[in-house]
Short mmCIF file of C-alpha atoms and ligand atoms in Angstrom, two decimals:
data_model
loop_
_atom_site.label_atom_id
_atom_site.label_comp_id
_atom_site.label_asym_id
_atom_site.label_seq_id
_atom_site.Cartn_x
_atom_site.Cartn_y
_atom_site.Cartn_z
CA UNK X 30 0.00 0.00 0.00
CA UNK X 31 1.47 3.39 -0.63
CA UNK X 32 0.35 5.74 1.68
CA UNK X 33 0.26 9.72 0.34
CA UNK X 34 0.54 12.78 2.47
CA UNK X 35 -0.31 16.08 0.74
CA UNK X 36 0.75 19.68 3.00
CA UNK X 37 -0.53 22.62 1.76
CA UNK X 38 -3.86 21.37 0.04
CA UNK X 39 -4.97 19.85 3.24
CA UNK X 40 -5.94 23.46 4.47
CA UNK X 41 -8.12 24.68 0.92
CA UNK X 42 -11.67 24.63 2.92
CA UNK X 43 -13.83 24.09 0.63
CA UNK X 44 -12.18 23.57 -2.49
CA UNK X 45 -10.17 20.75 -0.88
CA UNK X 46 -12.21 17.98 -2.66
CA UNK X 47 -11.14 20.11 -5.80
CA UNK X 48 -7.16 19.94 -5.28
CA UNK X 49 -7.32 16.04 -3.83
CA UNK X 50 -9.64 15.16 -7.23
CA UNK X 51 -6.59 17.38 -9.10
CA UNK X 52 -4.00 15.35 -7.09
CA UNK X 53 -5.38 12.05 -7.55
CA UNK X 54 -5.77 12.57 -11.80
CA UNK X 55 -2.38 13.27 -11.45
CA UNK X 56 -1.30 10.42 -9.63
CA UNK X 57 -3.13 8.25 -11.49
CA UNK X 58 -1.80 9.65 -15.20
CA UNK X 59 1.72 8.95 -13.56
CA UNK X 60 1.84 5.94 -12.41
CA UNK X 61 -0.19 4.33 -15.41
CA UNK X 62 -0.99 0.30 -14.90
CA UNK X 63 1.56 0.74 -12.09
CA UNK X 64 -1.49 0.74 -9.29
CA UNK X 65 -4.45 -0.86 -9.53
CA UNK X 66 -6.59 1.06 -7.18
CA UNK X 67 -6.82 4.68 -5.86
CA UNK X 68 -9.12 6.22 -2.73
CA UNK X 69 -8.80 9.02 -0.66
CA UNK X 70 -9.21 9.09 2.61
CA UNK X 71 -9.27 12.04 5.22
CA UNK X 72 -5.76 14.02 5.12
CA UNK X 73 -4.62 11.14 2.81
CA UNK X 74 -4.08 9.19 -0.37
CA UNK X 75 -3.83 5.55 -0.78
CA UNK X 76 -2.86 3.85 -3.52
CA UNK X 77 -2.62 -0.31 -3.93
CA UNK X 78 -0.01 -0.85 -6.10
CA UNK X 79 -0.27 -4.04 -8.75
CA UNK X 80 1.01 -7.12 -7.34
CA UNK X 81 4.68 -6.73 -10.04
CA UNK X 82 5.15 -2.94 -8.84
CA UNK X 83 8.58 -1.41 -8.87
CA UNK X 84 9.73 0.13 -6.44
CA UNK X 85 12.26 1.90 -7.16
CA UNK X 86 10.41 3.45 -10.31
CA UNK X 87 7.41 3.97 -7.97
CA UNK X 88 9.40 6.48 -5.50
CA UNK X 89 11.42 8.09 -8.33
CA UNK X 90 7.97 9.12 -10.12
CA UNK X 91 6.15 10.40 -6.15
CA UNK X 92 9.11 12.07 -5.84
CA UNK X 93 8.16 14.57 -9.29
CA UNK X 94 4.49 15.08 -8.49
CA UNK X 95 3.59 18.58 -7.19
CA UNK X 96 1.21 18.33 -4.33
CA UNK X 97 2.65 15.84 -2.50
CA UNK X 98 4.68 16.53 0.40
CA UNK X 99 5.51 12.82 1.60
CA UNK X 100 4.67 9.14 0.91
CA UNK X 101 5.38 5.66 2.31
CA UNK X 102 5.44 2.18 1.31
CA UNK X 103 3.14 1.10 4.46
CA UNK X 104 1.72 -2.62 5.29
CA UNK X 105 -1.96 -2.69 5.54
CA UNK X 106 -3.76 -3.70 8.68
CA UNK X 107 -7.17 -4.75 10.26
CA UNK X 108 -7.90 -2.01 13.08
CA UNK X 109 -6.36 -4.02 15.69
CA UNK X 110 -3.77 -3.45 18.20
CA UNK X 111 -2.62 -7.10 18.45
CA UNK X 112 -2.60 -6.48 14.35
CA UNK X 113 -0.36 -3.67 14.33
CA UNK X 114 2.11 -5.45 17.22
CA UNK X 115 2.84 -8.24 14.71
CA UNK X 116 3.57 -5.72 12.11
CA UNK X 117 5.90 -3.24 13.45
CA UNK X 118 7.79 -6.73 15.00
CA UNK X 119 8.06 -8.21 11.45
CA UNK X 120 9.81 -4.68 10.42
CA UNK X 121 11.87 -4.21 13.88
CA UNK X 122 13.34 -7.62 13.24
CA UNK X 123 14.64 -6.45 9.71
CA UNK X 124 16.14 -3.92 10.75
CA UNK X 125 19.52 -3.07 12.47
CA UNK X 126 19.25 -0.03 15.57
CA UNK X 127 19.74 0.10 18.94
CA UNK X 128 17.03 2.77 19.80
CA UNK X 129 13.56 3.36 18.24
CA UNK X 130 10.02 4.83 18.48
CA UNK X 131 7.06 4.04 17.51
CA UNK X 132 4.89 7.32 16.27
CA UNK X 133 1.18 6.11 15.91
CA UNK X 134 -1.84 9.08 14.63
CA UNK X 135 -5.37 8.49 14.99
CA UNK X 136 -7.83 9.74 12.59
CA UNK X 137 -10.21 7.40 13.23
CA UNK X 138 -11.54 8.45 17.14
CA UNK X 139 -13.76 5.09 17.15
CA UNK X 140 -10.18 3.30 17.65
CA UNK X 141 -10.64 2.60 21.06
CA UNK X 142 -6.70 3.14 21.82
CA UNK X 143 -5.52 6.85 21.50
CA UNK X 144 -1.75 7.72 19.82
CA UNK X 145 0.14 7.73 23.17
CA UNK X 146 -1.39 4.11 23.87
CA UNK X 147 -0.66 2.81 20.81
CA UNK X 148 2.59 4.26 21.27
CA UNK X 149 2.96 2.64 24.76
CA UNK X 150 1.75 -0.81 23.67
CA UNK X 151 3.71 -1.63 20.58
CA UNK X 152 6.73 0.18 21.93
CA UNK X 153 6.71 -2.20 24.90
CA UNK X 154 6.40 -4.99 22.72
CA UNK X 155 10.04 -4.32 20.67
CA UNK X 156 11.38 -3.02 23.81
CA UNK X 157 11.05 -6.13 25.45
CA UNK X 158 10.92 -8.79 23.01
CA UNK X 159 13.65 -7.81 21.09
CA UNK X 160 15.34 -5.67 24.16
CA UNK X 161 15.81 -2.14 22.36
CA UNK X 162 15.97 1.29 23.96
CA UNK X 163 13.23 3.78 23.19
CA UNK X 164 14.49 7.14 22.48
CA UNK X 165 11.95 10.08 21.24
CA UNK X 166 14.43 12.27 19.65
CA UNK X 167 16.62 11.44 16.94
CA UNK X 168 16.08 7.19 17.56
CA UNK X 169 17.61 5.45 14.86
CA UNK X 170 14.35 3.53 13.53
CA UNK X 171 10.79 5.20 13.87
CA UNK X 172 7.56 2.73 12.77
CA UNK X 173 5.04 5.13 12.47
CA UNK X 174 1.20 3.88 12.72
CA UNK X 175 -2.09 5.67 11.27
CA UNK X 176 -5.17 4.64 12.03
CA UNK X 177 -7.50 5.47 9.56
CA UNK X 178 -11.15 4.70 9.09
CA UNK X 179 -11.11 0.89 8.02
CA UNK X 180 -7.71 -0.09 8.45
CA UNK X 181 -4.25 0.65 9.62
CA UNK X 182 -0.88 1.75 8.07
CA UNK X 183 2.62 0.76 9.53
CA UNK X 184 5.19 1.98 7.75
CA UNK X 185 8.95 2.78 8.39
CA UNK X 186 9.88 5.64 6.08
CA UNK X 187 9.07 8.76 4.87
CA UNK X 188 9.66 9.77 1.40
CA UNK X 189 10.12 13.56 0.64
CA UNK X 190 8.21 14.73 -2.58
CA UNK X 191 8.59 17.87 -3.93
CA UNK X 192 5.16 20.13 -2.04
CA UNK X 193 3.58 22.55 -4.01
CA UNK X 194 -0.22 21.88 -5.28
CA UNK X 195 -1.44 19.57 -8.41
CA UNK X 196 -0.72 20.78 -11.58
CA UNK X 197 -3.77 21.70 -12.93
CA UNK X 198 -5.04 23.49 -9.94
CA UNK X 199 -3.68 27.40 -10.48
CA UNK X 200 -4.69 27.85 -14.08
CA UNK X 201 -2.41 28.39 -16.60
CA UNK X 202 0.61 30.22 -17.65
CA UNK X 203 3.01 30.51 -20.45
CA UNK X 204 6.87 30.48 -20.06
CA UNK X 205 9.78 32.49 -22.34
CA UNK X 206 12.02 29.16 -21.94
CA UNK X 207 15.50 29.65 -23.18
CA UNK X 208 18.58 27.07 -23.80
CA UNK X 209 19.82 28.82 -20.58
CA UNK X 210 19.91 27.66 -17.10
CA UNK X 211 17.58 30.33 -15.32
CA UNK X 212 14.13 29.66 -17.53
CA UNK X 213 13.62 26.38 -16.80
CA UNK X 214 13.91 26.15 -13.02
CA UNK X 215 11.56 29.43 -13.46
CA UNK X 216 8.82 27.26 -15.54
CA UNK X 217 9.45 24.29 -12.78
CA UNK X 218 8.73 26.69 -9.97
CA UNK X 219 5.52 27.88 -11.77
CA UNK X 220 4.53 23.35 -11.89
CA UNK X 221 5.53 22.88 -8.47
CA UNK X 222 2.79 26.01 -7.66
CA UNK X 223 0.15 23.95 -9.39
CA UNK X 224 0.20 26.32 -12.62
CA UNK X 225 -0.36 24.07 -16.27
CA UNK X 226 3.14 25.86 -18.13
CA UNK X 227 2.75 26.42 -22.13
CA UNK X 228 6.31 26.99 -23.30
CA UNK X 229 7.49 28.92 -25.55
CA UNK X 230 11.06 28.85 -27.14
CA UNK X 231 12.12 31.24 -29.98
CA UNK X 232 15.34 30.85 -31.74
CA UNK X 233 17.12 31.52 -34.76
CA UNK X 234 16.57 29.12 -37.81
CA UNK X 235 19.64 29.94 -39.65
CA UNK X 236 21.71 29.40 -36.58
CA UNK X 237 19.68 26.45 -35.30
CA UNK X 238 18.32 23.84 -37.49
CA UNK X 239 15.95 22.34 -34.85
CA UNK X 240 16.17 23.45 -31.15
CA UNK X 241 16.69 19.85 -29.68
CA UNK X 242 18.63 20.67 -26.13
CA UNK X 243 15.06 23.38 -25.46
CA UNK X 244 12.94 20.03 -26.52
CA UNK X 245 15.17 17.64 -24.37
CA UNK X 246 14.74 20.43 -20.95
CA UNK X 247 10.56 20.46 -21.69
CA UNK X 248 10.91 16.83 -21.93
CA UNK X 249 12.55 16.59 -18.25
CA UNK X 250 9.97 19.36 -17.07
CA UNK X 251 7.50 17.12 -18.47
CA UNK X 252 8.14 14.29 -15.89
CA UNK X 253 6.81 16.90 -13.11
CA UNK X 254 3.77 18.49 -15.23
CA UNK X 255 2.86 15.34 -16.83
CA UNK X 256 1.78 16.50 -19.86
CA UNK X 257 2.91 19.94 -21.90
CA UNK X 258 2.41 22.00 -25.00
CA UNK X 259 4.93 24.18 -26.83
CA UNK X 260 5.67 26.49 -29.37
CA UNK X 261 9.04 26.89 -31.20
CA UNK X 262 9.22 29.91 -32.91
CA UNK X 263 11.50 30.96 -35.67
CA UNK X 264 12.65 34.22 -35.07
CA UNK X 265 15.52 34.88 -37.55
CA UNK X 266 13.87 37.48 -39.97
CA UNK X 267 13.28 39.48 -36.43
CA UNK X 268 16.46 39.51 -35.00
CA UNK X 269 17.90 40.50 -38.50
CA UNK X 270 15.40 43.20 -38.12
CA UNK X 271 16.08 44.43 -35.12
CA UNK X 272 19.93 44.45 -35.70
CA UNK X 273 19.87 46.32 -38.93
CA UNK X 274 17.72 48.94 -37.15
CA UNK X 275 18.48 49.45 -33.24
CA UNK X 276 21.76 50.71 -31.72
CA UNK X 277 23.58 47.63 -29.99
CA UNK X 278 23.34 48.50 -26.90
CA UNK X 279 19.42 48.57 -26.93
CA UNK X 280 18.65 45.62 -29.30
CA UNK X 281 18.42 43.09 -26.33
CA UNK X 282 15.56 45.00 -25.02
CA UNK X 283 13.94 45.57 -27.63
CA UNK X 284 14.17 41.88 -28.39
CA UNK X 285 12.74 40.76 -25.45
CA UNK X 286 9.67 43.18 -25.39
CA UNK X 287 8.90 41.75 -28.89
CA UNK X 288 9.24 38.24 -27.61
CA UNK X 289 7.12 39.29 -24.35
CA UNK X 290 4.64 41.03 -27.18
CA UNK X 291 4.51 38.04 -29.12
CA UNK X 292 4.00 35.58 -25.60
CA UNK X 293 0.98 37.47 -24.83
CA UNK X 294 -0.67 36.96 -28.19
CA UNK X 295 -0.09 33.05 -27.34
CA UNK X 296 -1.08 33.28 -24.05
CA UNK X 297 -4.62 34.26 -25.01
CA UNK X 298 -5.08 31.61 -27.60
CA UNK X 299 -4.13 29.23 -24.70
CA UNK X 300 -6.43 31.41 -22.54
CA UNK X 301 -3.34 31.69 -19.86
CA UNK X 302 -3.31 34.67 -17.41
CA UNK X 303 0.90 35.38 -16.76
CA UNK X 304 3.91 35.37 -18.58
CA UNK X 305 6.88 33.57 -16.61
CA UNK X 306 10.75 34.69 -17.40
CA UNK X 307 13.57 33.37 -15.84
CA UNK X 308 15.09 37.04 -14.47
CA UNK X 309 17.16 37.36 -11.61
CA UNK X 310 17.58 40.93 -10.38
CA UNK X 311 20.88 42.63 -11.89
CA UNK X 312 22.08 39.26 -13.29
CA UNK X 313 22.30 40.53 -16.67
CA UNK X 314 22.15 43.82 -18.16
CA UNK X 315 19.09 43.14 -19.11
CA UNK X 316 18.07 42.45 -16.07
CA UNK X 317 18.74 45.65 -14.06
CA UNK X 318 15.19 47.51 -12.37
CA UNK X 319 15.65 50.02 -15.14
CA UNK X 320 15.84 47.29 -18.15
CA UNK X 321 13.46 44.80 -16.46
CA UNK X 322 10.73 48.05 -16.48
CA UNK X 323 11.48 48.37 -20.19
CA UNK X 324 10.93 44.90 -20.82
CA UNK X 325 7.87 44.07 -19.03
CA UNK X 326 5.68 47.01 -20.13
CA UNK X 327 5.26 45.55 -23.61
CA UNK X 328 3.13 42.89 -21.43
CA UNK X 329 -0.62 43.44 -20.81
CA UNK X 330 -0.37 40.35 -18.56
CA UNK X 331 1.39 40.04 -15.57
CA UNK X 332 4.97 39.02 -15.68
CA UNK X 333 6.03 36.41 -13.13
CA UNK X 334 9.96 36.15 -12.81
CA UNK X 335 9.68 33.53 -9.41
CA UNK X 336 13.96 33.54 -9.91
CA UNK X 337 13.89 37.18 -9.34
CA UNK X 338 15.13 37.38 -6.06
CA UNK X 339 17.34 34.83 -6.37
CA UNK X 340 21.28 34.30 -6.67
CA UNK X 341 22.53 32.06 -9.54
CA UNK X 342 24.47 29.74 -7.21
CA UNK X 343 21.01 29.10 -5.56
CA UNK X 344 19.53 28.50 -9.04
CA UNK X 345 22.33 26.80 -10.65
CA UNK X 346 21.46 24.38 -7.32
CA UNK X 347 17.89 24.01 -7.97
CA UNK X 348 18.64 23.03 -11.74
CA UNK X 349 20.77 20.20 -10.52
CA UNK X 350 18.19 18.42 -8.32
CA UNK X 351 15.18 19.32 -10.77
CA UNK X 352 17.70 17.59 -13.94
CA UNK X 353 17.94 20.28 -16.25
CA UNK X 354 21.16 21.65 -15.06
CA UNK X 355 22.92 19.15 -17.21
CA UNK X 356 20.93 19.94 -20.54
CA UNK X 357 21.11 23.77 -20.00
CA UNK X 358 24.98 23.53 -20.10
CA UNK X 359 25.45 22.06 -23.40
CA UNK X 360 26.14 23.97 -25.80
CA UNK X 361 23.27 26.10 -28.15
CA UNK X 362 23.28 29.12 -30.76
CA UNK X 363 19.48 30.02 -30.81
CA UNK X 364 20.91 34.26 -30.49
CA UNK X 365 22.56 35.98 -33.23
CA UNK X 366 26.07 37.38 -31.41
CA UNK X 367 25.06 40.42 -32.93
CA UNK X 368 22.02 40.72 -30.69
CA UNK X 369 24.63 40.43 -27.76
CA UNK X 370 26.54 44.06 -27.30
CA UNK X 371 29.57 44.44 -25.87
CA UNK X 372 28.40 47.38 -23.77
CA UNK X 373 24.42 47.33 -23.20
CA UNK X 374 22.72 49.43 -22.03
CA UNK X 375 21.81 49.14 -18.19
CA UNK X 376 19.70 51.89 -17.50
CA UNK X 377 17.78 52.79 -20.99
CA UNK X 378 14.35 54.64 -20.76
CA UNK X 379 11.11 53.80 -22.06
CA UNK X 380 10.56 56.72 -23.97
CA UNK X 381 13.98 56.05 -25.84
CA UNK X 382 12.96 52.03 -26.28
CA UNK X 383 9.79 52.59 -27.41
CA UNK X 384 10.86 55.08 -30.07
CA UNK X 385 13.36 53.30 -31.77
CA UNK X 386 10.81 50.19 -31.55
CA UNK X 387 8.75 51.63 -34.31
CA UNK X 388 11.39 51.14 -37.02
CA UNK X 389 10.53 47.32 -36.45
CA UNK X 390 7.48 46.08 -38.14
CA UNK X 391 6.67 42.75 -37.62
CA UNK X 392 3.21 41.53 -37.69
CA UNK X 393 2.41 38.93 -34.67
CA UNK X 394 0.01 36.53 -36.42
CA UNK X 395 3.01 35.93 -38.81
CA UNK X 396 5.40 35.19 -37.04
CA UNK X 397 2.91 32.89 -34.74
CA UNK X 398 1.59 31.02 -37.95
CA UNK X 399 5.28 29.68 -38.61
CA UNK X 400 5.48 28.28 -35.42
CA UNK X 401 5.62 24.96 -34.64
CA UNK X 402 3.73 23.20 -31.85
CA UNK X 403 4.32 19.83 -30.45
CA UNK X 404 2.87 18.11 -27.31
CA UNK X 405 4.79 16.66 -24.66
CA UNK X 406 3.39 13.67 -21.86
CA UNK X 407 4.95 11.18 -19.55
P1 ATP H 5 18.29 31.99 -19.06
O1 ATP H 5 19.34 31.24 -18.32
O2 ATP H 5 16.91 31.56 -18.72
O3 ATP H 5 18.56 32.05 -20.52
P2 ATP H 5 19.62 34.46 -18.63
O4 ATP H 5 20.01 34.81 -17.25
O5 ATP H 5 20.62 33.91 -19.56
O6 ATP H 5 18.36 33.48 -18.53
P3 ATP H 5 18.61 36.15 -20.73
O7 ATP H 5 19.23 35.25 -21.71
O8 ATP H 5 18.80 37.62 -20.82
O9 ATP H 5 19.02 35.81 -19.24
O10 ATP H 5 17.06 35.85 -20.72
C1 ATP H 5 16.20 36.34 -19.74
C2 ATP H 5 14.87 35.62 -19.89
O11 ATP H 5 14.29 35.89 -21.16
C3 ATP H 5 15.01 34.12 -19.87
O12 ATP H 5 15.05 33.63 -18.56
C4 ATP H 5 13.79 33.68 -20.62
O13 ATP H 5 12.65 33.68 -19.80
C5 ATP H 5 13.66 34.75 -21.69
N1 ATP H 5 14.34 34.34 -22.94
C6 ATP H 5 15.58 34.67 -23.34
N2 ATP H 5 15.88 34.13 -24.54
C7 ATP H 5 14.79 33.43 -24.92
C8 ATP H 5 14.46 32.62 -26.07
N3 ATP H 5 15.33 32.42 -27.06
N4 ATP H 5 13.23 32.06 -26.11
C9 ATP H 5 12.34 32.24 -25.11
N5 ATP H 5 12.61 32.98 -24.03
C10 ATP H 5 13.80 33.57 -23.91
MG1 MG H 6 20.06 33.08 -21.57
#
């Protein structure tokens, strides 16, 4: 039985049943023919896994789904005491420690023991039949017991998973994903909220011929959303545009409020409400307070930047345990160096941008008609 703890959903009121329905989907769309039943239960999943589960694969997959802040591979029991004694003996004697404790919970107030008895009762039991020391803090084996409404769970070990809510439950967003390492650990904080991410990814086609390493990092995000959607955009003819006509210093800018432009004409055919960039305050020159205002005034929707107060040895951190630290650092050309001055400008104003904007024309639709779209799922 695998037993599933979610944190933050548990306090919704009353559109609880809505995020555990969300959670569950999820769960379910994971795991596949891996399980063969699903229930929920006050303040908990359960799941029966099929009689040839894995493991290993099992824990690896919990460990990606957003909502879930811990799990356990628990043996199932009748609600009684005598029941649960047996257990948590059959998994003392596996087990090498000198000191232990048994942490029971009782959902189920019918149980006629409460959770210090319980406590009490099986403790005694591997104190004295197997002589072992109890210890509260820090022992070095805890069997924890929950006694829910039919049965009971005895389990020894928590799993982590990642927290957040379901994916599905926020709405949805689109994200400016680069090759880079800051976007997608951006677009992975935006799953792990419970947000459904549309990416988008422009580069250039005469430098690129297909942007693989951007489809290999949606891939890995895909293993926490499930299921994704993205556009590739070819974005060439632009870039040429905006070099033969901006100053270097200000083409970067004016780049990314075209892109940001563009991402809000995509993110209301996909109906979603926020634009998501991978900025980090003062990073990059284009990403000092003075640039970042230039930039995200071409959006009508909000911008969401969750990286922005962050430091890039902190993200660079996060990208390693999420797994697309190792794509992001291979190498990719989707940017004309010419778009890249040596000197940008850190501090440009609107007024400035937006006049030397007008020399681009570019019509949206276009350049969203060439792009290509491709769906993603675990
Ligand atoms: P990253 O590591 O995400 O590339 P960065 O620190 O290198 O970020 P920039 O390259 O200036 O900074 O990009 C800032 C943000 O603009 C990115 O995080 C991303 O959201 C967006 N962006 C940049 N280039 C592209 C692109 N080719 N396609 C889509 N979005 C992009
Ligand atoms: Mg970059």
């Amino acid at each position: 039985m695998i037993l599933i703890h979610y944190g933050e959903i548990g306090i919704k009121g009353k559109n609880r049943a809505v995020f555990e329905n969300c959670l569950v989907r999820n769960i379910k769309k994971a795991l596949g023919n891996e399980i063969e039943k699903i229930y929920r239960e006050y303040g908990r999943i359960l799941v029966k896994e099929g009689e040839r589960a894995n493991y290993e694969m099992l824990k690896e997959k919990l460990a990606k789904i957003p909502g879930i802040e811990n799990f356990s591979f628990a043996y199932e029991v009748d609600l009684d005491i005598e029941e649960m004694k047996k257990i948590a003996m059959e998994i003392a004697k596996n087990e090498k420690f000198s000191t232990f404790k048994i942490s029971a919970r009782r959902s189920n107030k019918e149980f006629p023991y409460s959770s210090m008895q319980i406590n009490e009762i099986v403790g005694e039991e591997i104190k004295e039949k197997l002589n072992k020391k109890v210890k509260l803090e820090n022992p070095e084996l805890t069997i924890f017991i929950e006694v829910g409404n039919k049965k009971a769970y005895v389990y020894k070990e928590k799993y982590s998973g990642i927290g957040g809510l379901p994916v599905g439950s926020q709405g949805k967003v689109v994200a400016l994903l680069s090759g880079g390492i800051d976007s997608p650990v951006a677009a992975w904080l935006m799953i792990k909220r419970g947000c459904s991410v549309v990416f988008i990814h422009f580069y250039n086609e005469s430098l690129v011929s297909s942007p693989k390493k951007v489809e290999e990092i949606i891939e890995k995000l895909t293993e926490y959303q499930l299921s994704s959607k993205a556009y590739f955009i070819p974005f060439g003819t632009l870039q040429y545009e905006i070099i033969k006509n901006v100053q270097s210093k200000y083409r970067m800018i004016i780049y990314r409020r075209v892109m940001t432009k563009i991402a809000n004409e995509i993110a209301s055919m996909e109906k979603a409400k926020a634009v998501v960039t991978g900025d980090s305050i003062g990073q990059v020159a284009s990403q000092t307070l003075e640039n970042i205002h230039c930039i995200y005034d071409a959006s009508d929707l909000p911008v969401l930047s969750p990286l922005i107060g962050m430091d890039k040895r902190e993200i660079i951190d996060m990208a390693k345990k999420i797994g697309t630290y190792e794509i992001s650092i291979k190498p990719y050309d989707d940017c004309c160096s010419f778009m890249v001055a040596k000197h940008p400008a850190t501090k440009a104003s609107l007024d400035k941008i937006k006049e030397m904007e007008k020399k681009i024309i570019f019509g949206i639709e276009e350049i969203i008609e060439k792009a290509r779209t491709k769906q993603y799922s675990k």
